[in-house]
Short mmCIF file of C-alpha atoms in Angstrom, two decimals:
data_model
loop_
_atom_site.label_atom_id
_atom_site.label_comp_id
_atom_site.label_asym_id
_atom_site.label_seq_id
_atom_site.Cartn_x
_atom_site.Cartn_y
_atom_site.Cartn_z
CA MET A 1 -0.26 -3.15 15.22
CA THR A 2 1.97 0.86 15.85
CA TYR A 3 4.16 2.16 13.18
CA ARG A 4 6.77 5.40 13.81
CA ARG A 5 6.14 8.27 11.68
CA LEU A 6 9.13 8.26 8.42
CA ARG A 7 10.95 11.52 7.54
CA VAL A 8 11.50 10.15 4.71
CA THR A 9 12.00 11.05 0.83
CA ILE A 10 9.87 9.59 -1.19
CA ALA A 11 12.22 7.00 -3.39
CA LEU A 12 13.15 5.12 0.62
CA ALA A 13 10.05 4.89 1.14
CA VAL A 14 8.74 3.18 -2.58
CA GLY A 15 11.59 1.17 -2.07
CA LEU A 16 10.29 0.06 0.57
CA ALA A 17 7.10 -0.34 -0.33
CA VAL A 18 9.34 -2.05 -3.26
CA ILE A 19 11.06 -4.79 -0.96
CA ALA A 20 7.54 -5.60 0.83
CA ALA A 21 5.53 -6.50 -1.90
CA ILE A 22 8.48 -8.37 -3.46
CA VAL A 23 8.42 -10.24 0.74
CA VAL A 24 4.71 -11.05 0.49
CA ALA A 25 4.43 -12.62 -3.09
CA MET A 26 7.19 -15.08 -2.43
CA PRO A 27 7.06 -17.80 -0.56
CA ALA A 28 9.50 -17.90 3.51
CA GLY A 29 12.45 -19.46 1.72
CA ALA A 30 12.74 -17.51 -0.84
CA ALA A 31 11.95 -13.71 0.36
CA SER A 32 14.88 -14.85 2.90
CA THR A 33 17.59 -14.23 0.91
CA ALA A 34 16.20 -12.03 -1.41
CA ALA A 35 14.82 -9.97 0.66
CA GLY A 36 17.61 -10.28 3.63
CA LYS A 37 20.14 -8.24 0.76
CA ARG A 38 16.99 -6.40 -0.85
CA ALA A 39 16.17 -4.49 2.53
CA ALA A 40 19.79 -4.28 3.92
CA ALA A 41 19.61 -0.30 3.81
CA ALA A 42 16.40 -0.20 6.30
CA LYS A 43 16.68 -3.00 8.41
CA GLY A 44 15.21 -1.44 11.33
CA SER A 45 14.41 1.44 9.84
CA ALA A 46 11.34 3.32 11.16
CA ALA A 47 9.14 2.23 8.02
CA PHE A 48 9.45 -1.58 9.64
CA PRO A 49 6.47 -1.75 12.26
CA THR A 50 6.87 -2.11 16.10
CA GLU A 51 4.46 -3.84 17.72
CA PHE A 52 2.88 -7.07 16.40
CA ALA A 53 -0.72 -8.80 17.18
CA LEU A 54 0.25 -12.66 18.22
CA PRO A 55 -3.33 -14.84 17.85
CA ASN A 56 -5.00 -14.45 21.01
CA GLY A 57 -4.76 -16.88 23.86
CA PHE A 58 -1.35 -17.97 21.95
CA LEU A 59 0.55 -17.38 25.19
CA PRO A 60 3.56 -17.12 23.40
CA GLU A 61 8.01 -17.06 24.95
CA GLY A 62 10.00 -18.07 22.36
CA ILE A 63 11.39 -16.21 19.01
CA ALA A 64 13.53 -17.11 16.27
CA ILE A 65 14.69 -14.84 13.11
CA GLY A 66 17.36 -15.78 10.35
CA ALA A 67 18.64 -13.71 7.65
CA GLY A 68 15.18 -12.80 5.96
CA PRO A 69 12.59 -10.27 8.25
CA TRP A 70 10.52 -13.08 9.42
CA ALA A 71 10.70 -13.61 13.22
CA PHE A 72 9.34 -16.80 14.63
CA PHE A 73 7.33 -17.54 17.29
CA GLY A 74 6.51 -20.72 19.62
CA SER A 75 3.56 -20.85 21.76
CA ARG A 76 2.99 -22.66 25.01
CA ALA A 77 -0.69 -23.40 25.04
CA ASP A 78 -0.04 -26.12 22.38
CA GLY A 79 2.79 -25.70 20.62
CA ASP A 80 1.73 -23.93 17.54
CA ILE A 81 4.56 -21.92 15.53
CA PHE A 82 3.44 -18.25 14.25
CA ARG A 83 5.12 -17.35 11.57
CA VAL A 84 5.62 -12.96 10.84
CA ASN A 85 7.08 -10.78 8.04
CA LEU A 86 8.86 -7.64 9.40
CA VAL A 87 7.91 -6.24 7.04
CA THR A 88 4.95 -5.63 6.76
CA GLY A 89 3.16 -7.19 9.92
CA VAL A 90 1.06 -10.00 9.11
CA GLY A 91 1.67 -12.91 9.96
CA ALA A 92 -0.01 -16.90 10.15
CA VAL A 93 -0.18 -20.26 12.17
CA ILE A 94 2.34 -22.33 9.96
CA SER A 95 2.62 -25.12 12.00
CA GLN A 96 -0.06 -27.41 14.18
CA GLY A 97 1.57 -27.81 17.19
CA PRO A 98 2.23 -31.09 19.68
CA GLY A 99 -0.14 -30.40 21.69
CA THR A 100 3.08 -29.28 24.52
CA PRO A 101 4.66 -26.05 23.80
CA SER A 102 7.45 -24.71 22.18
CA VAL A 103 9.75 -21.99 24.51
CA GLY A 104 12.96 -21.03 22.91
CA MET A 105 14.00 -21.35 19.46
CA LYS A 106 16.61 -20.26 16.83
CA VAL A 107 16.30 -21.04 13.09
CA ASP A 108 19.30 -21.93 10.66
CA HIS A 109 20.49 -21.02 7.20
CA ARG A 110 19.09 -24.23 6.33
CA SER A 111 15.56 -23.04 7.06
CA ARG A 112 14.81 -25.05 9.67
CA LEU A 113 13.43 -24.16 13.40
CA PHE A 114 14.70 -25.93 16.30
CA VAL A 115 12.16 -25.96 19.37
CA ALA A 116 13.01 -26.77 23.00
CA GLY A 117 9.70 -28.25 24.02
CA GLY A 118 9.40 -27.31 27.85
CA THR A 119 7.70 -29.50 29.69
CA ALA A 120 7.30 -32.06 28.15
CA GLY A 121 11.14 -32.77 27.93
CA ASN A 122 11.86 -33.03 23.85
CA GLY A 123 12.70 -31.07 21.46
CA ARG A 124 11.90 -30.50 17.99
CA VAL A 125 12.52 -29.75 14.22
CA VAL A 126 10.99 -27.60 11.23
CA ASP A 127 11.12 -26.86 8.22
CA THR A 128 9.84 -23.19 7.70
CA ASP A 129 8.72 -23.60 4.24
CA THR A 130 5.83 -26.23 5.11
CA GLY A 131 5.32 -26.60 8.09
CA GLU A 132 7.07 -30.29 8.64
CA ILE A 133 8.10 -31.36 12.19
CA LEU A 134 11.48 -33.15 10.51
CA VAL A 135 12.43 -34.93 12.92
CA SER A 136 11.32 -34.71 17.26
CA TYR A 137 13.99 -36.21 20.27
CA GLN A 138 13.24 -37.69 23.84
CA PHE A 139 15.44 -36.11 25.55
CA THR A 140 13.96 -37.45 29.54
CA MET A 141 10.73 -38.35 30.52
CA GLY A 142 11.25 -37.27 34.38
CA PRO A 143 10.64 -33.64 35.66
CA SER A 144 12.16 -31.44 33.45
CA PHE A 145 11.28 -28.28 31.21
CA VAL A 146 13.28 -27.80 27.85
CA ASN A 147 13.63 -24.15 27.92
CA ASP A 148 15.96 -22.68 24.73
CA VAL A 149 18.46 -23.64 21.99
CA VAL A 150 21.97 -22.22 20.68
CA LEU A 151 22.89 -23.48 16.96
CA THR A 152 26.79 -24.23 17.13
CA PRO A 153 28.22 -25.53 13.73
CA ASP A 154 28.17 -29.16 14.97
CA ALA A 155 24.89 -29.48 17.33
CA ALA A 156 22.26 -28.23 18.76
CA TRP A 157 22.16 -27.49 22.68
CA PHE A 158 19.17 -27.04 25.09
CA THR A 159 19.00 -26.19 28.55
CA ASP A 160 16.74 -28.21 30.83
CA SER A 161 15.46 -25.26 33.47
CA MET A 162 15.01 -28.04 36.31
CA GLN A 163 17.56 -30.22 35.62
CA PRO A 164 22.05 -29.83 35.75
CA VAL A 165 22.65 -30.67 32.06
CA LEU A 166 22.90 -30.10 28.23
CA TYR A 167 20.90 -31.89 25.39
CA LYS A 168 23.39 -32.46 22.62
CA VAL A 169 22.21 -33.17 19.13
CA PRO A 170 25.03 -33.36 17.06
CA LEU A 171 24.68 -32.21 13.57
CA GLY A 172 26.57 -33.39 10.82
CA ARG A 173 27.98 -33.11 7.82
CA ALA A 174 25.82 -30.41 5.08
CA GLY A 175 24.12 -29.65 9.00
CA SER A 176 22.23 -33.14 8.86
CA LEU A 177 19.77 -33.98 11.11
CA ALA A 178 21.18 -37.00 14.67
CA ASP A 179 18.77 -39.60 14.60
CA PRO A 180 17.17 -39.96 17.98
CA GLY A 181 19.18 -42.33 19.60
CA ASP A 182 22.12 -40.53 19.59
CA VAL A 183 21.76 -37.33 21.80
CA GLU A 184 23.96 -36.72 24.03
CA VAL A 185 23.38 -36.05 28.37
CA VAL A 186 26.61 -33.50 28.77
CA PRO A 187 26.05 -32.91 33.31
CA LEU A 188 27.75 -29.22 34.09
CA GLY A 189 29.75 -29.35 36.83
CA GLY A 190 32.88 -26.49 37.77
CA ASP A 191 30.53 -23.81 39.08
CA TYR A 192 27.69 -24.61 39.00
CA VAL A 193 25.28 -24.97 41.40
CA HIS A 194 21.47 -26.23 40.80
CA GLN A 195 18.91 -25.14 43.10
CA PRO A 196 15.13 -25.72 44.33
CA GLY A 197 12.37 -24.97 41.49
CA PHE A 198 13.89 -23.50 37.28
CA ASN A 199 17.23 -22.46 36.61
CA LEU A 200 18.94 -22.46 33.73
CA PHE A 201 16.73 -20.23 30.82
CA GLY A 202 18.53 -18.64 27.84
CA PHE A 203 20.97 -20.46 25.97
CA ALA A 204 23.71 -18.18 23.69
CA ARG A 205 27.36 -18.62 22.28
CA THR A 206 30.17 -16.62 23.94
CA PRO A 207 31.86 -14.10 21.17
CA ASP A 208 34.74 -15.81 20.22
CA GLY A 209 32.01 -19.37 19.80
CA ASP A 210 34.64 -21.56 21.26
CA ALA A 211 31.92 -21.58 24.53
CA LEU A 212 28.26 -21.50 25.66
CA LEU A 213 26.73 -18.43 27.90
CA VAL A 214 23.62 -20.15 29.95
CA VAL A 215 22.06 -17.92 32.37
CA GLN A 216 20.72 -19.11 35.81
CA SER A 217 17.57 -17.32 36.51
CA SER A 218 17.17 -17.85 39.64
CA THR A 219 20.61 -16.81 41.70
CA GLY A 220 21.22 -14.58 38.23
CA LEU A 221 24.79 -15.84 37.53
CA LEU A 222 25.59 -15.70 34.07
CA PHE A 223 27.50 -18.78 32.94
CA ARG A 224 29.83 -20.03 30.79
CA VAL A 225 30.69 -23.87 29.67
CA ASP A 226 32.75 -25.46 28.27
CA PRO A 227 30.69 -27.66 25.48
CA SER A 228 33.18 -30.08 25.13
CA THR A 229 33.00 -31.14 28.85
CA GLY A 230 30.10 -28.66 30.82
CA GLU A 231 32.38 -27.65 32.57
CA ALA A 232 30.31 -24.35 33.67
CA THR A 233 32.18 -21.09 35.40
CA THR A 234 30.62 -17.87 36.38
CA VAL A 235 31.08 -15.31 34.40
CA ASP A 236 32.22 -11.91 35.32
CA LEU A 237 29.99 -9.13 36.19
CA GLY A 238 31.21 -7.44 38.72
CA THR A 239 28.78 -6.69 41.63
CA THR A 240 26.21 -7.24 39.45
CA LEU A 241 23.31 -10.09 38.83
CA LEU A 242 21.46 -10.90 36.11
CA SER A 243 17.88 -11.63 38.23
CA ASN A 244 15.23 -12.63 36.48
CA GLY A 245 17.14 -13.96 33.33
CA ASP A 246 15.77 -15.41 30.79
CA GLY A 247 16.06 -15.00 26.87
CA LEU A 248 19.99 -13.92 25.99
CA LEU A 249 21.33 -13.09 22.45
CA VAL A 250 24.82 -12.05 21.16
CA VAL A 251 26.02 -9.79 18.71
CA GLY A 252 29.09 -9.14 18.35
CA ARG A 253 29.97 -8.63 21.99
CA THR A 254 27.27 -7.17 23.20
CA LEU A 255 24.96 -9.23 25.17
CA TYR A 256 21.58 -8.58 25.49
CA ALA A 257 20.18 -10.31 28.67
CA VAL A 258 16.03 -10.04 29.60
CA GLN A 259 15.01 -9.70 32.70
CA ASN A 260 11.31 -10.82 32.06
CA VAL A 261 9.52 -9.73 34.87
CA LEU A 262 11.97 -6.89 36.14
CA ASN A 263 10.94 -5.07 32.43
CA ARG A 264 13.60 -4.73 30.55
CA VAL A 265 16.77 -5.68 29.31
CA ALA A 266 20.39 -6.00 30.32
CA VAL A 267 23.43 -4.67 27.52
CA VAL A 268 26.34 -6.58 28.98
CA GLU A 269 29.72 -5.53 26.88
CA LEU A 270 31.91 -8.68 27.42
CA ASN A 271 35.64 -9.59 26.69
CA LYS A 272 36.35 -11.78 23.22
CA ALA A 273 35.84 -15.89 26.05
CA GLY A 274 32.54 -15.06 27.80
CA THR A 275 34.63 -14.80 30.62
CA GLU A 276 33.73 -11.76 31.80
CA GLY A 277 31.46 -8.74 30.88
CA GLN A 278 30.37 -5.24 32.57
CA VAL A 279 27.05 -3.81 32.47
CA THR A 280 26.72 -0.34 30.60
CA GLY A 281 22.73 -0.36 30.36
CA PHE A 282 19.59 -1.72 30.66
CA LEU A 283 16.77 -1.70 28.57
CA THR A 284 13.03 -0.68 28.68
CA ASP A 285 10.07 0.13 26.70
CA PRO A 286 6.94 1.11 28.69
CA ARG A 287 5.24 -1.46 26.22
CA PHE A 288 7.36 -4.48 27.52
CA ASP A 289 4.52 -6.45 29.93
CA ILE A 290 7.38 -9.12 30.98
CA PRO A 291 9.40 -9.98 27.78
CA THR A 292 10.88 -13.40 28.38
CA THR A 293 12.97 -13.64 24.77
CA VAL A 294 15.14 -11.17 22.56
CA ALA A 295 15.99 -11.96 18.66
CA ALA A 296 17.48 -9.38 16.47
CA PHE A 297 17.08 -7.94 13.03
CA GLY A 298 19.15 -5.05 11.59
CA ASN A 299 19.54 -2.23 14.38
CA MET A 300 15.95 -3.27 15.75
CA LEU A 301 15.70 -6.24 18.53
CA TYR A 302 12.05 -7.38 18.91
CA LEU A 303 10.35 -9.48 22.06
CA PRO A 304 7.81 -11.56 22.28
CA ASN A 305 5.70 -10.07 25.54
CA ALA A 306 4.73 -13.66 28.09
CA ARG A 307 2.08 -11.58 30.36
CA PHE A 308 2.42 -13.64 32.67
CA THR A 309 0.66 -11.76 35.27
CA THR A 310 -2.47 -11.78 33.92
CA PRO A 311 -4.67 -14.89 33.69
CA PRO A 312 -4.31 -16.51 30.41
CA THR A 313 -7.91 -16.53 28.64
CA PRO A 314 -9.08 -17.92 25.10
CA THR A 315 -9.02 -14.30 24.30
CA THR A 316 -6.56 -12.70 26.09
CA PRO A 317 -4.72 -10.57 23.17
CA TYR A 318 -0.69 -10.92 23.00
CA ASN A 319 2.06 -9.47 21.11
CA ALA A 320 5.71 -8.94 20.36
CA VAL A 321 7.30 -5.59 20.60
CA GLY A 322 10.37 -4.31 18.98
CA VAL A 323 12.85 -1.99 20.06
CA GLU A 324 15.99 0.03 18.86
CA LYS A 325 18.99 -1.72 20.19
CA ALA A 326 21.85 0.29 22.92
#
């Protein structure tokens, strides 16, 4: 783990130390609220670690960060969920995996982690306080790679990299979780053309929240999807393609699109509806080793290094890194 140098007053340093002590001492659920408020002035400051060790052999891909300074990572190896304190850099496995992958993830304000199950063709919801699996959803028994998830007020949506569909898990009143039999399969239409191999990867909501954004990694095209119909419209990015597009994150009207094997993050300024945008630059870092997904806390972005070109072994080291937003 590395730390940036911090040149601030003694008073600020003491304040950060107090925040860290509070976060470590409290359970995750309580700390998320308390530390999230107290850390407002220090969010993304150089006092926080910018590199986090993950377990050897972990094979990370997904990351999720909620309101508090906790990052959650999923293992492609066995589905374990690893939680890291962004203030202290300390982490631990909080939920043992089912032996199948955990890839894209999102956490809601009820301390529930929604996890895409990759080749298992499923998704599940994990209690981030206890690690308990609250419910599992088997979307398909056919060839699939359930890759990413995005949350809307009334549903959790999952992509499938190998099938031209989205999976919708309805959420009831007060966010109640649907029964497994209530899952809906939404075929994609419109401009979307399915290609051989892997297709849909990262997932996000448009800035106005009315539609979904998904990147087709094989073509570099970004689509805006009407969730009520599955109709996909190509987002106008001019001549730019998001080649090798992976995880997506929308902050305000800025889209951060991870381009995994290119070791960079495209920065795209979108219009409110997400129908068009302009690539304004790229974030790069020498520590990138095929980052796959991205999540934000304060003015920082955090990305796990999947290291796809490194032969995986039980002792292969993995990490995640933090960079400042554009």
